[in-house]
XYZ file of C-alpha atoms in Angstrom:
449
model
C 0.000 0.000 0.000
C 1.409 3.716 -1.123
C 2.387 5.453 1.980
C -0.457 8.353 3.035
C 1.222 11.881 2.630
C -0.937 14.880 3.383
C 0.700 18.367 2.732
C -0.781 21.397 4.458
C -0.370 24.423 1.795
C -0.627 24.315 -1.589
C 1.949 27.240 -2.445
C 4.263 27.172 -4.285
C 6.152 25.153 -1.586
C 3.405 22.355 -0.864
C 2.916 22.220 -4.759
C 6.432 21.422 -5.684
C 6.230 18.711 -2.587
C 3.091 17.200 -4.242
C 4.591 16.958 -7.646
C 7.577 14.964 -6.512
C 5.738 12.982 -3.999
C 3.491 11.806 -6.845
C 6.253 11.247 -8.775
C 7.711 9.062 -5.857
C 4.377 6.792 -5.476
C 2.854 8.557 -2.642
C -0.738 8.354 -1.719
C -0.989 12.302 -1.944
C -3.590 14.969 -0.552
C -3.123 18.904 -0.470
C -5.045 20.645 1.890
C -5.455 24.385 1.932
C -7.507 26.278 4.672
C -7.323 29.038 1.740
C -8.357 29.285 -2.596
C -5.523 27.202 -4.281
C -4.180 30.029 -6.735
C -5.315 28.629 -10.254
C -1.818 28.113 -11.291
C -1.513 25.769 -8.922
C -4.436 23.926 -8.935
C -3.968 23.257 -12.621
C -0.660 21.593 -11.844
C -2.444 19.672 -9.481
C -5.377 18.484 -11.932
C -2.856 17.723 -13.926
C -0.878 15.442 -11.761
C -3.688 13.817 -10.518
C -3.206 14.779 -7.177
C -6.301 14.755 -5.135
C -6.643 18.042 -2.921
C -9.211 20.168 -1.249
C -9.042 24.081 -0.462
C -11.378 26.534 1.869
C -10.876 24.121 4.572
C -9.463 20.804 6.499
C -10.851 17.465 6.398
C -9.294 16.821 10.013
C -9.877 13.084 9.630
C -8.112 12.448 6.364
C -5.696 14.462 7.490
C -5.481 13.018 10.812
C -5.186 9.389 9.067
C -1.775 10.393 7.235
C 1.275 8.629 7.746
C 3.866 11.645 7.167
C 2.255 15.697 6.945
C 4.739 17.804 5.451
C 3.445 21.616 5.797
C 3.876 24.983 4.457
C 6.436 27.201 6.365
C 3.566 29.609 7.014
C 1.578 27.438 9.403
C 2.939 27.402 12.876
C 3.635 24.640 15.104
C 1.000 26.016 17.702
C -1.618 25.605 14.864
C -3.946 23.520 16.767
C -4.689 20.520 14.273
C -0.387 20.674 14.045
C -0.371 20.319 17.708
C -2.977 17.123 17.245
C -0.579 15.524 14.725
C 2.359 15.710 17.127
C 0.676 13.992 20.134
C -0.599 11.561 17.489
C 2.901 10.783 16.614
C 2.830 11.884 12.963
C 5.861 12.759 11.367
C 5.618 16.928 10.688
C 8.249 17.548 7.993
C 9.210 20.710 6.026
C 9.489 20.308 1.795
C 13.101 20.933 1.601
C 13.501 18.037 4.167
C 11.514 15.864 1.772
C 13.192 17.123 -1.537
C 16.334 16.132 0.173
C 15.281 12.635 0.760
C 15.590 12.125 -3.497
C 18.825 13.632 -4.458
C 22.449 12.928 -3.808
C 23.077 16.261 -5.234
C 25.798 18.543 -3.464
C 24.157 21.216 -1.291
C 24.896 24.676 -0.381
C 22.199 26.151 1.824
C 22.064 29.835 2.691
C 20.299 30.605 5.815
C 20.895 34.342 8.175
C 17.858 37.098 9.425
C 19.484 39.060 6.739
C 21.174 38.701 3.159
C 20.385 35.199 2.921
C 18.476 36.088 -0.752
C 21.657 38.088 -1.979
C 24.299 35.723 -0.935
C 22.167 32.212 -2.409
C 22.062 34.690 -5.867
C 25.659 35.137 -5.670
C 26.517 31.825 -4.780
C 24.160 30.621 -7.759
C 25.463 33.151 -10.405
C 29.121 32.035 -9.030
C 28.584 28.327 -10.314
C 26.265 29.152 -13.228
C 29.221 31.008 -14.443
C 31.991 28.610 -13.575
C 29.588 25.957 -15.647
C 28.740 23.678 -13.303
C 25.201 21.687 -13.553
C 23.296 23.760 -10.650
C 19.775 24.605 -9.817
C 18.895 27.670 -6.869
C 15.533 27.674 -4.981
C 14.240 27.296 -1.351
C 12.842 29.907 0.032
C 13.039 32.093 -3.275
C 11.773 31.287 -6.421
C 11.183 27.388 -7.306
C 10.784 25.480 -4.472
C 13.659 22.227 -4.056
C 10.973 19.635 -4.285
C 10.113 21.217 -7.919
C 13.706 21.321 -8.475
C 14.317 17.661 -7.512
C 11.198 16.902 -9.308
C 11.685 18.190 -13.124
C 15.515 18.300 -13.122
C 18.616 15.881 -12.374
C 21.098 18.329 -10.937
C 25.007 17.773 -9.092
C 24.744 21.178 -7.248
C 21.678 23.067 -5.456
C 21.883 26.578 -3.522
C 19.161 26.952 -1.282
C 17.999 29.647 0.404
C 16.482 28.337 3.804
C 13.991 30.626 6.518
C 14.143 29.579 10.261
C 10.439 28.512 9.516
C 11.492 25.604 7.410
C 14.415 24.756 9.475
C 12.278 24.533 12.042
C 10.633 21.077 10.712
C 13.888 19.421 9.085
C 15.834 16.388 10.475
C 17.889 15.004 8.711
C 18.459 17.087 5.821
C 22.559 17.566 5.378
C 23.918 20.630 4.075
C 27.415 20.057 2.284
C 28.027 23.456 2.886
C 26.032 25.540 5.264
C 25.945 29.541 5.032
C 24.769 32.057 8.279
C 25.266 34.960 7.149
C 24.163 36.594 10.499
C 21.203 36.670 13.131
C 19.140 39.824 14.426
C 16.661 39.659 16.270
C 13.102 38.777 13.574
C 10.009 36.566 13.261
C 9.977 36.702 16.855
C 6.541 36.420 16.897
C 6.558 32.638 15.913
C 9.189 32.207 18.478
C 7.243 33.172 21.994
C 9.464 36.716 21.266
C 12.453 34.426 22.835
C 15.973 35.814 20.429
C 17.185 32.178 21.895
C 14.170 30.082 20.046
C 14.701 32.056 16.696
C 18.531 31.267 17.215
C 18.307 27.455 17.730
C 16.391 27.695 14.753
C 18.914 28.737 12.584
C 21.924 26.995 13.985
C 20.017 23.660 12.737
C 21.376 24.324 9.103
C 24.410 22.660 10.995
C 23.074 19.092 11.903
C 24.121 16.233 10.128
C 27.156 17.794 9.154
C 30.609 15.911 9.081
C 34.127 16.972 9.168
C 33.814 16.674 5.327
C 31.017 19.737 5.323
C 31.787 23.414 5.802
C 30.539 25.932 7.771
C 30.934 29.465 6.691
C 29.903 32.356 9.044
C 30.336 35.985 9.805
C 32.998 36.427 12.900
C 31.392 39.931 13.205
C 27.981 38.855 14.008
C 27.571 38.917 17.812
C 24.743 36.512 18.161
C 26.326 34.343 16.041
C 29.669 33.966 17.616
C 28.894 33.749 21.424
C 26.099 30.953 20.214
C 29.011 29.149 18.722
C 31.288 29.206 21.771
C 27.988 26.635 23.322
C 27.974 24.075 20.657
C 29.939 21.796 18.700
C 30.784 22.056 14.644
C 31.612 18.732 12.888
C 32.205 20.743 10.100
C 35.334 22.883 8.759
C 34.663 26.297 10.050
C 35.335 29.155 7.697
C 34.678 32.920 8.809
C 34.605 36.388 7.132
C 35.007 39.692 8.574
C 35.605 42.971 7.791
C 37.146 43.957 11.354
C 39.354 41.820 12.135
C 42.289 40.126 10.057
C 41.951 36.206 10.262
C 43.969 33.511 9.591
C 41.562 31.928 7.525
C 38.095 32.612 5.280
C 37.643 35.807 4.084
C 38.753 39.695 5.680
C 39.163 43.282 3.945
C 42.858 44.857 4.384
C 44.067 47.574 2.575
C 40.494 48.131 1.205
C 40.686 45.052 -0.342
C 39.082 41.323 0.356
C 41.092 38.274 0.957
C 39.926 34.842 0.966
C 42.289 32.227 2.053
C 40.837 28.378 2.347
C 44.495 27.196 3.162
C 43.066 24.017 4.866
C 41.086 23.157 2.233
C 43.941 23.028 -0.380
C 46.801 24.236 -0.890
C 45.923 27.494 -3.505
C 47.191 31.291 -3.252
C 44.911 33.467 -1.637
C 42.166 35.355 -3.737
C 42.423 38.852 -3.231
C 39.760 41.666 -4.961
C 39.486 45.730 -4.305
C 36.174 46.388 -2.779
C 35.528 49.055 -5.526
C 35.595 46.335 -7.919
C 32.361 44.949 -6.032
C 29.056 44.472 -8.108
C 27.056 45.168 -4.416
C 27.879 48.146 -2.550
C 27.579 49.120 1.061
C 29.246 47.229 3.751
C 26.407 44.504 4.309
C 27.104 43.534 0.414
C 30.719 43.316 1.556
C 29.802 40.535 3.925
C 27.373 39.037 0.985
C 30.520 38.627 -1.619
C 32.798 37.150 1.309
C 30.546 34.378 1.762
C 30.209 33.618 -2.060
C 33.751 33.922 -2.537
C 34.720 31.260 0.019
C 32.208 28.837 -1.600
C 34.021 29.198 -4.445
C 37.545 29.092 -3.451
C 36.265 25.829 -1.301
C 34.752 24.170 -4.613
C 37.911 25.068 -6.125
C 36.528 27.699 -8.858
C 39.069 29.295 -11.285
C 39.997 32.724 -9.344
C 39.059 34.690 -12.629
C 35.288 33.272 -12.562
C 35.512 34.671 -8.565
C 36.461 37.806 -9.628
C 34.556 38.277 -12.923
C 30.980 36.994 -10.972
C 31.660 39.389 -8.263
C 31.991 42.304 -10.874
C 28.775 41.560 -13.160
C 25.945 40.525 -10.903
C 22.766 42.472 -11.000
C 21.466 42.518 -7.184
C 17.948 40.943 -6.466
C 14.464 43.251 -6.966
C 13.476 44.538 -3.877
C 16.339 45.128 -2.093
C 18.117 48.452 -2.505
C 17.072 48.610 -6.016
C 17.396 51.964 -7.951
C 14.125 52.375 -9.719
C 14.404 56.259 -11.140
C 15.647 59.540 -10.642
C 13.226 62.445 -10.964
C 13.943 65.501 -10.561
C 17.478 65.052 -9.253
C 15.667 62.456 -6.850
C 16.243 58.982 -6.426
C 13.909 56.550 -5.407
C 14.846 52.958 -4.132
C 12.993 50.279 -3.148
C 14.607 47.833 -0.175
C 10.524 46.442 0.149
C 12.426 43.032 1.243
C 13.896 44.957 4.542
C 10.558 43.408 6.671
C 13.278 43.925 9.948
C 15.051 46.626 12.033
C 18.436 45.215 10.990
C 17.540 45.143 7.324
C 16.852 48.662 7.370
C 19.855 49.581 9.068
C 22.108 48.241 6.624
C 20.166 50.446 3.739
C 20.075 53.770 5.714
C 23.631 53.092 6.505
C 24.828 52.817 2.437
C 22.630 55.956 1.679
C 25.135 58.845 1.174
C 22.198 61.428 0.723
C 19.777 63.110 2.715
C 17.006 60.463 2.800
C 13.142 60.657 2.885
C 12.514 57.294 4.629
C 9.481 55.387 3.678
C 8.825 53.180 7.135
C 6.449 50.932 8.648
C 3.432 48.077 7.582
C 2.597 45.042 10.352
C 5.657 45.319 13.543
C 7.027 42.247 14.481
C 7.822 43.359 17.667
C 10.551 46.025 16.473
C 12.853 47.983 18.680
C 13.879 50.721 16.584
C 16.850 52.238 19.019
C 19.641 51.080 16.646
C 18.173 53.174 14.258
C 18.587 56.118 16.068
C 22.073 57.503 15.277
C 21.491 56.840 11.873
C 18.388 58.812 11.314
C 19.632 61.743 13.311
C 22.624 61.541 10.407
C 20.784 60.942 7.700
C 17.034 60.941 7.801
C 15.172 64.562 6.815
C 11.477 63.052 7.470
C 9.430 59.924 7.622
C 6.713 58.849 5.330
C 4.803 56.091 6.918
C 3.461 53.506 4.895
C 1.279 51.343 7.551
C -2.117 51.121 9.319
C -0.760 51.069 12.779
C 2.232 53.847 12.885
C 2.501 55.047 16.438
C 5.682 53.202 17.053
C 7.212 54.903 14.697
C 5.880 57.830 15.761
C 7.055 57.990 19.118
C 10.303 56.535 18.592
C 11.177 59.477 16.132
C 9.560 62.240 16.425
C 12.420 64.366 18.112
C 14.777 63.040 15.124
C 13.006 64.348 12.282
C 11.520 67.564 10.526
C 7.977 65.974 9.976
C 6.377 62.334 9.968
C 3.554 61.595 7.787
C 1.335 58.932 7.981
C 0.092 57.326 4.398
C -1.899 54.014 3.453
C -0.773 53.244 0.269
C 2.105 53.046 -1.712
C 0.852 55.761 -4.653
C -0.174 58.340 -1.537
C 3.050 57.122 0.058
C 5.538 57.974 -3.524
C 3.589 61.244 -3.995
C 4.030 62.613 -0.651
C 7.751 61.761 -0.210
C 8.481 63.328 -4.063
C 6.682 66.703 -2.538
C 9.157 66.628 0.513
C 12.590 65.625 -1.255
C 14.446 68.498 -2.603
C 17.062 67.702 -5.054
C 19.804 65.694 -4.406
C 17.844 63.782 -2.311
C 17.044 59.911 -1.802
C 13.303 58.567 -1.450
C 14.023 55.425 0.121
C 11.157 52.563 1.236
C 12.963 50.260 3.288
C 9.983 49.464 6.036
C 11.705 47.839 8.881
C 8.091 46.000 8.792
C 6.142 42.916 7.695
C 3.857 44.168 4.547
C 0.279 42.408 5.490
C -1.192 45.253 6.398
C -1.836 46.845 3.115
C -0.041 44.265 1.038
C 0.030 40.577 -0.350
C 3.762 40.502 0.724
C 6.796 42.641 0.284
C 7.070 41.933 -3.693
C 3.799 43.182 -4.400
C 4.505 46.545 -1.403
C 7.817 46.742 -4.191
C 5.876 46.431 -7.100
C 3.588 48.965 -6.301
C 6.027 51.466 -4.801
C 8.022 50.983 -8.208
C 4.720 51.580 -10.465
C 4.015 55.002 -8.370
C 7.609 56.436 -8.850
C 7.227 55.233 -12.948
C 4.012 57.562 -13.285
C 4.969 60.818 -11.660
């Protein structure tokens, strides 16, 4: 008898899971508590794969041998919490993609540039022509990948919310790129819960794996001094000099991976960087010892590093008007996201702030919007935190509820030589589908004025 496997979600996630569990001989059922978009459900039809949407049918789903569900439903979700005391295996895709490939895998995970550094990484391999696939949490999910492809390399960007239901997934090399404090809504607003989260992109590893991390991140490194790496660890910093990884001296960035094999050191000018700002520096580090570690020619480093085109939504130029620029950083849903954007801005900024809090402190913003913030535009149902945490640091704060009203106000306020800059430091469900569609929109505004 075909083993029972329910999947909870029918995004693009839980779709890509169906496909290949179909695929794999599974007795397969999607559930959705919402409308299956069309696209979807046509893939489904398609397959043959029997599902059901606008609701649960507790019982069938109760009856499954193995649930794998949609990083979007929490573990406190009540009929979640039944399946655990039942006993029933609660798995995330990626852990079930990883169960059909033998694939090499780099997986990205970090609160912030996780999406930047899995690009980099991708267009790194693309270039030096290896046979590789990217996906996870952006773009196709793995078990679509896995599905429709036969591949020898994945890079996978990975949330804390999938982590969260993988065991014994293996990464062959494992990225953090850094951990602030986010999502801590799902995590009982405990920093500790969200950080256990992430440090799982480490089990299963061996001493044949690598581990590369940033030995700048706070969080990060005193978390490390508690637990135990199997894996070759391989840092990058831009403060201190290190004896191995990667490190900037004399405006430059090293990467040495001596005890990985014997090569020279790769050394590149920071000016020569596709991605500005220092948070970008951190972003090519990372890429750079992946490829020193899968032994890439030092000219395909260099020349990926130089031509990549940086991901929508985050600090993306969209227009200058009037001597104004407008960027959209929609993907900065966090404090810390935000303070790596106001902190590359080298003009006086209109900030564009605000949408659904996830319990923000916005004190480490402070010194930074004192320096370079003329006024707020707030873009957000709810903006009194905003309000009261700045309203001694700026000329004005206006409150807006869309992203047209929100683009038309700020292009009254800048003067020239000015930035417009929407980088919310907030979830977009307020007003918004998600932070794409908050980007989208903000983009169309600036295009008609």
């Amino acid at each position: 008898m075909s083993k029972k496997l329910v999947i909870l979600g029918s995004g693009e996630s839980g779709t890509g899971a169906a496909l290949l569990a179909k695929q794999q001989g599974y007795d397969v059922f999607v559930s959705d508590k919402s409308a299956i978009p069309a696209k979807y459900k046509d893939e489904l039809l398609k397959a043959g794969v029997d599902f059901e949407e606008g609701g649960h049918d507790e019982a069938r789903i109760l009856a499954a041998d193995e649930i794998i569900k949609s990083p979007g439903i929490p573990d406190t979700a009540p009929l979640i919490q039944q399946l655990i005391k039942k006993g029933t295996p609660v798995i995330s895709e990626i852990e079930f993609a990883a169960l059909y490939t033998d694939a090499y895998i780099i997986a990205v995970t970090g609160t912030n540039g996780k999406t930047t550094t899995t690009s980099l990484i991708y267009h790194l391999l693309k270039k030096a022509g290896l046979n590789v696939a990217c996906g996870g949490n952006i773009g196709t999910s793995f078990a679509r990948l896995v599905a429709h492809g036969t591949y020898d390399y994945f890079v996978l960007e990975i949330s804390s919310f999938q982590l969260d239901n993988m065991y014994r997934f293996k990464a062959n090399i494992a990225v953090l790129t850094n951990i602030t404090p986010d999502h801590l809504d799902r995590y009982d607003y405990q920093l500790q819960n969200y950080v256990n989260s992430k440090f799982r992109i480490l089990q299963n590893q061996t001493a044949e794996d690598f581990f590369i991390y940033c030995a700048d991140d706070e969080v990060s490194v005193n978390n490390l001094k508690n637990i135990t790496v199997a894996a070759r660890m391989l840092p990058f910093s831009i403060q201190n000099e290190l004896s191995e990884g990667a490190w900037e001296k004399d405006k430059a960035m090293v990467v040495s991976t001596s005890s990985v094999h014997s090569s020279n050191p790769f050394h590149m000018y920071l000016n020569e960087l596709a991605l500005k700002g220092k948070h970008n520096t951190y972003n090519s580090m990372a890429a750079a010892i992946v490829g020193q570690v899968l032994s890439i020619r030092k000219e395909v480093i260099r020349e990926s590093l130089t031509d990549f085109e940086n991901v929508e939504h985050r600090l993306e130029h969209v227009a200058t008007v009037q001597g104004i620029d407008f960027i959209n950083d929609s993907k900065a849903t966090n404090v810390n996201s935000a303070w790596y954007a106001l902190e590359s801005m080298e003009k006086p900024v209109i900030w564009i702030a605000g949408g659904v809090d996830k319990g923000n402190d916005y004190e480490m913003l402070k010194p930074l919007i004192k320096e370079k913030v003329r006024m707020i535009v707030c873009l957000g149902i709810d903006n009194r935190k905003i309000h009261e945490a700045f309203q001694r640091d700026v000329e004005m704060i206006v409150n807006t509820t869309s992203a047209k009203e929100a683009v038309h106000v700020a292009y009254k306020l800048a003067k020239r030589e000015e930035a417009v800059l929407l980088s919310p430091a907030c979830a977009s469900f307020d007003l918004f589908e998600n932070y794409e569609d908050r980007g989208r929109q903000f983009k169309k505004a600036v295009r008609e004025l």
